[in-house]
Tab-separated table of C-alpha atoms in Angstrom:
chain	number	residue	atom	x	y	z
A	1	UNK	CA	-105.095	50.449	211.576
A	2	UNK	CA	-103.086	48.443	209.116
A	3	UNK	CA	-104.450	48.241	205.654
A	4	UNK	CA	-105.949	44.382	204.947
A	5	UNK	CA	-103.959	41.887	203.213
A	6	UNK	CA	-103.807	41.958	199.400
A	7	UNK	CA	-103.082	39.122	197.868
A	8	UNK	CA	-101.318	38.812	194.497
A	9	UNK	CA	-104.542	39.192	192.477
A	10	UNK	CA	-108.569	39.292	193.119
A	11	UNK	CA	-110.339	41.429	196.435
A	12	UNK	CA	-108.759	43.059	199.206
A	13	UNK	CA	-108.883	40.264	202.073
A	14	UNK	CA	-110.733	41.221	205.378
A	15	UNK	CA	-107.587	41.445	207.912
A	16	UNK	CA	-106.866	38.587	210.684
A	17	UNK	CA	-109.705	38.719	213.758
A	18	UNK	CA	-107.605	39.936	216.603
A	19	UNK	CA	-106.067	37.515	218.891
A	20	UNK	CA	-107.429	36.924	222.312
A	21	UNK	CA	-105.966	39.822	224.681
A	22	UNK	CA	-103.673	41.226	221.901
A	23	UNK	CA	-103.498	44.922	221.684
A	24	UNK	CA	-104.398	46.908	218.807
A	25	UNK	CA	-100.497	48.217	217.948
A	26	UNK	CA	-99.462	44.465	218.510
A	27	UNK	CA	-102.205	43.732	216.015
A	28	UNK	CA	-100.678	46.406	213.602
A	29	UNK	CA	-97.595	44.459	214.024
A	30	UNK	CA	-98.835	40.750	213.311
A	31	UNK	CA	-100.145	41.809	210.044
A	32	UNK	CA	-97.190	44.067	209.370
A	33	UNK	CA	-94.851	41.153	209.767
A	34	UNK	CA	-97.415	38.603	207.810
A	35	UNK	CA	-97.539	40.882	204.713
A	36	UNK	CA	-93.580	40.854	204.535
A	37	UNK	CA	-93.841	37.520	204.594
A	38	UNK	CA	-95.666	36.990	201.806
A	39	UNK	CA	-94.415	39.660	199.646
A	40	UNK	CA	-91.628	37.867	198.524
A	41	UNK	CA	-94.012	35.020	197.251
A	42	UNK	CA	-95.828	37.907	194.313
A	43	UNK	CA	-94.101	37.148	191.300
A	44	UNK	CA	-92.234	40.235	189.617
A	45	UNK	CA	-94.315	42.074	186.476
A	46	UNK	CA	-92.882	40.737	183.243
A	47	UNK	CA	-90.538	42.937	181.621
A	48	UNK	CA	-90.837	42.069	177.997
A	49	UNK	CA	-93.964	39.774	177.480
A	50	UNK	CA	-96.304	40.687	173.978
A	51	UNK	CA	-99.133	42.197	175.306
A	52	UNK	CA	-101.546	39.976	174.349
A	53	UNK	CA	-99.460	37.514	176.258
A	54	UNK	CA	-99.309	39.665	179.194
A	55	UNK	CA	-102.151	38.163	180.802
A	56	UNK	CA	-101.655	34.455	180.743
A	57	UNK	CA	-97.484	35.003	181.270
A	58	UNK	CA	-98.308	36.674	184.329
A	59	UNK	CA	-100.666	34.452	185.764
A	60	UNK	CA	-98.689	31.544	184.625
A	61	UNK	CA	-95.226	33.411	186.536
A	62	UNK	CA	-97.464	34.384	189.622
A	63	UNK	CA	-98.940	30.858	190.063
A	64	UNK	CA	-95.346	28.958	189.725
A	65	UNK	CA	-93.867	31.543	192.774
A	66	UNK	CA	-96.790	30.474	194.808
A	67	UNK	CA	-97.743	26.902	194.232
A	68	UNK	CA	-95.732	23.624	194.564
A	69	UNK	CA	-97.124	20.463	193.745
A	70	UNK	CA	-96.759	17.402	195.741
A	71	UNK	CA	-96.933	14.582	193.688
A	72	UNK	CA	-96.912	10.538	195.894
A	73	UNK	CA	-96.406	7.294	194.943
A	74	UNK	CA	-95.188	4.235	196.257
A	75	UNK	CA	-95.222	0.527	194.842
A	76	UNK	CA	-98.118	-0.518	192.009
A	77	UNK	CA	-98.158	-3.399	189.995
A	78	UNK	CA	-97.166	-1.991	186.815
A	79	UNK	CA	-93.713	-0.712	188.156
A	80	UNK	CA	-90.944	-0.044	186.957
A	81	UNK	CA	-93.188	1.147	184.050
A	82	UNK	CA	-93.383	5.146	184.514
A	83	UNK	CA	-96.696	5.074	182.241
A	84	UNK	CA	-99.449	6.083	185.103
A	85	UNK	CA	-97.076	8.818	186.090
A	86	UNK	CA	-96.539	10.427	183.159
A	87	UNK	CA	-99.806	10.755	181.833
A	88	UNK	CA	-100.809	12.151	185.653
A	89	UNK	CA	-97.817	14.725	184.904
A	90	UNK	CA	-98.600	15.128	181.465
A	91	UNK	CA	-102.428	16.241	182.775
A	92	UNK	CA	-100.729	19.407	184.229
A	93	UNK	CA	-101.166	20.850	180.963
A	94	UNK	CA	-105.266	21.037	181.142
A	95	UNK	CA	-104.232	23.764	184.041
A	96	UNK	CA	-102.609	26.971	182.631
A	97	UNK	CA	-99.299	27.510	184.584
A	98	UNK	CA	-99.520	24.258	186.378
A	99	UNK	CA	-96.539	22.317	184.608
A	100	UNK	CA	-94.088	25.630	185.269
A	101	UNK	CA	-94.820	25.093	189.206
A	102	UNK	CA	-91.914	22.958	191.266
A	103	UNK	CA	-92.984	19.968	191.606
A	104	UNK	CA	-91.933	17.114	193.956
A	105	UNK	CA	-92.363	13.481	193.655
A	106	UNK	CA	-92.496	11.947	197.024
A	107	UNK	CA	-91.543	7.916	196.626
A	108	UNK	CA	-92.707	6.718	199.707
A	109	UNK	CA	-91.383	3.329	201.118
A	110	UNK	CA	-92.786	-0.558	201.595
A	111	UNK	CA	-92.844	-3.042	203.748
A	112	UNK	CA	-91.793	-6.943	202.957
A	113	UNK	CA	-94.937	-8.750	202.488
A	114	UNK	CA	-95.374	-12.528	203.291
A	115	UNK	CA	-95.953	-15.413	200.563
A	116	UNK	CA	-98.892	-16.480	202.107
A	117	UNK	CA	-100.931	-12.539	202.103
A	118	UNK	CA	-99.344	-11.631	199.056
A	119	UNK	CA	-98.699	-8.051	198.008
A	120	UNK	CA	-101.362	-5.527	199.538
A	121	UNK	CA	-100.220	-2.064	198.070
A	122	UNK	CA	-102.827	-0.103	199.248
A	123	UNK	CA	-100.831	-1.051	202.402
A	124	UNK	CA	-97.605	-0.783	201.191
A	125	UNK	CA	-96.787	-3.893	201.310
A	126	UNK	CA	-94.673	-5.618	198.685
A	127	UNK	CA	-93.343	-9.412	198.037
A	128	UNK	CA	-89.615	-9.630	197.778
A	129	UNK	CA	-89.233	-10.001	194.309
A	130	UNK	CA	-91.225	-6.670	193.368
A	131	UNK	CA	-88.509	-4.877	195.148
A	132	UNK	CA	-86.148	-4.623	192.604
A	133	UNK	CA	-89.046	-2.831	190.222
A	134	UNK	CA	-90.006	-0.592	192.659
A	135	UNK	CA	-86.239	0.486	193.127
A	136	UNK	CA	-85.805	0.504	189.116
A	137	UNK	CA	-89.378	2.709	188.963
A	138	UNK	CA	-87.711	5.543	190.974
A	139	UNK	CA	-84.870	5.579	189.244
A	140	UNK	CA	-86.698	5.924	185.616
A	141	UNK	CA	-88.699	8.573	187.565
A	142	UNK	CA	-85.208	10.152	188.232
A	143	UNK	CA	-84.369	10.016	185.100
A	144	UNK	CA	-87.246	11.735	183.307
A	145	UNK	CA	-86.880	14.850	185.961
A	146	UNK	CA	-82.791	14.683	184.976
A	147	UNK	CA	-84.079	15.361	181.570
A	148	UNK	CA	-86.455	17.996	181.951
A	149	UNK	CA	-88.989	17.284	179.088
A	150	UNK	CA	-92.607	18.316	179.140
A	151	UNK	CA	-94.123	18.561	182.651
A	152	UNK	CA	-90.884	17.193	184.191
A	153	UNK	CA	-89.262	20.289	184.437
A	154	UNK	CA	-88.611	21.415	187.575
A	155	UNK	CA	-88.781	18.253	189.080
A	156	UNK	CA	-87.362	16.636	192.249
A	157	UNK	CA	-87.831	13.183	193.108
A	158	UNK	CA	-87.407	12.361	197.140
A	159	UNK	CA	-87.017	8.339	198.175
A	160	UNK	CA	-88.419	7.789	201.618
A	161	UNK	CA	-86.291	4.976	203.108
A	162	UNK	CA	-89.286	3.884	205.111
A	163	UNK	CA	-93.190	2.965	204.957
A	164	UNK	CA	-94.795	6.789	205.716
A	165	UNK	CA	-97.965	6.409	204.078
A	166	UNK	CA	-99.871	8.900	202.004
A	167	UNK	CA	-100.538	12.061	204.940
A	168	UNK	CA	-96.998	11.121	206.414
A	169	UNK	CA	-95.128	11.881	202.966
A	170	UNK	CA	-97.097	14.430	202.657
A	171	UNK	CA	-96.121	15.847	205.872
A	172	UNK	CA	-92.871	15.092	204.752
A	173	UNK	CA	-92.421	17.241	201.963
A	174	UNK	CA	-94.491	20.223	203.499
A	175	UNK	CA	-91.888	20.188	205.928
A	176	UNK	CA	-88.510	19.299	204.238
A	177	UNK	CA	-88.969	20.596	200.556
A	178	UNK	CA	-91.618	22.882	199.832
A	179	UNK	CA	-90.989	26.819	199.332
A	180	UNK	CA	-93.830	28.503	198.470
A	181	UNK	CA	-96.911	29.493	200.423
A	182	UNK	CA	-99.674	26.690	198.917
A	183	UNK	CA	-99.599	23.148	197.651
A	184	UNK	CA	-100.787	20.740	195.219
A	185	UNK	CA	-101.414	17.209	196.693
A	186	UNK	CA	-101.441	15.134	193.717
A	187	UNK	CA	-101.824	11.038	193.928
A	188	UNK	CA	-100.013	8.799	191.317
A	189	UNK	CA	-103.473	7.690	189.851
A	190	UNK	CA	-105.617	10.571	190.055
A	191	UNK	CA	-105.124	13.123	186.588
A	192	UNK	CA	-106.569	15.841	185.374
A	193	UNK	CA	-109.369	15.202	182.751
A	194	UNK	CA	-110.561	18.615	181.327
A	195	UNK	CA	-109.110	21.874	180.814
């Protein structure tokens, strides 16, 4: 029998229940081929941390080879200003090793809104004149990945041409963009308030 999964720190995992009419070698095999696939996801042993770094550098290195984080918005009120963003990204600090992870800002699209309804951006729905600050907002949020600072490193900024919606951006970037084994699903608005 194959020895159980290990992940990259913490217990020994119980292995996968077997699959309906799946015999044991093919069983062997299944977890065989998922512990390859994972292995390249453990982040190499650092070579010359301090040793009372060693701890924190590692976790830090581990959790930015596993973890991407998935960060949505799409049209507010305030735009172009990039302020609600940045303090959300700025948050990543209260989480040790969050602000090395790649991250991925997901711009979803809009939808024309009439004069009479008005703007309704919880629908994605925008009047024609907020348009052009919407457009301007991504390209600040561009800009701040193009320079790298603070929790913007590592950044990559994706413009959905049309209305997806929060779980279809999502989707999305799951499927288009992401690398690593687990995800971060972070909303514009929502930040981190304690380490």
């Amino acid at each position: 029998m194959a020895p159980p999964l290990q992940p990259a720190s913490g217990p020994s995992l119980p292995p996968p229940p077997p699959l309906p009419s799946e015999s044991a070698e093919e069983r062997q095999a299944r977890i065989a081929l998922i512990q390859a696939k994972w292995a390249s996801h453990r982040a190499p042993p650092p070579q010359h941390a301090a040793p009372s770094s060693l701890h924190a550098f590692s976790s830090s290195s581990r959790l930015a080879h596993r973890l991407t984080i998935i960060l949505t918005t799409s049209p507010v009120r305030s735009n172009p200003d990039t302020l609600l963003l940045r303090r959300v990204v700025h948050s990543f600090s209260l989480v040790p090793g969050l602000s090395q992870c790649p991250k991925i800002v997901v711009c979803d699209g809009f939808r024309l809104a009439s004069q009479q309804s008005g703007s309704r951006y919880k629908k994605g729905k925008i009047l024609q004149e907020e348009v052009s600050n919407y457009h301007a907002f991504i390209e600040n949020v561009k800009q701040l990945a193009e320079n790298g600072e603070g929790g913007f490193k590592d950044m990559r900024v994706e413009k959905l041409e049309e209305r997806m919606g929060f779980a279809g951006a999502v989707h999305r970037a799951c499927c288009a963009w992401v690398e690593t084994p687990f995800v971060l699903v972070v909303q514009h608005d929502r930040l981190f308030m304690t380490r």
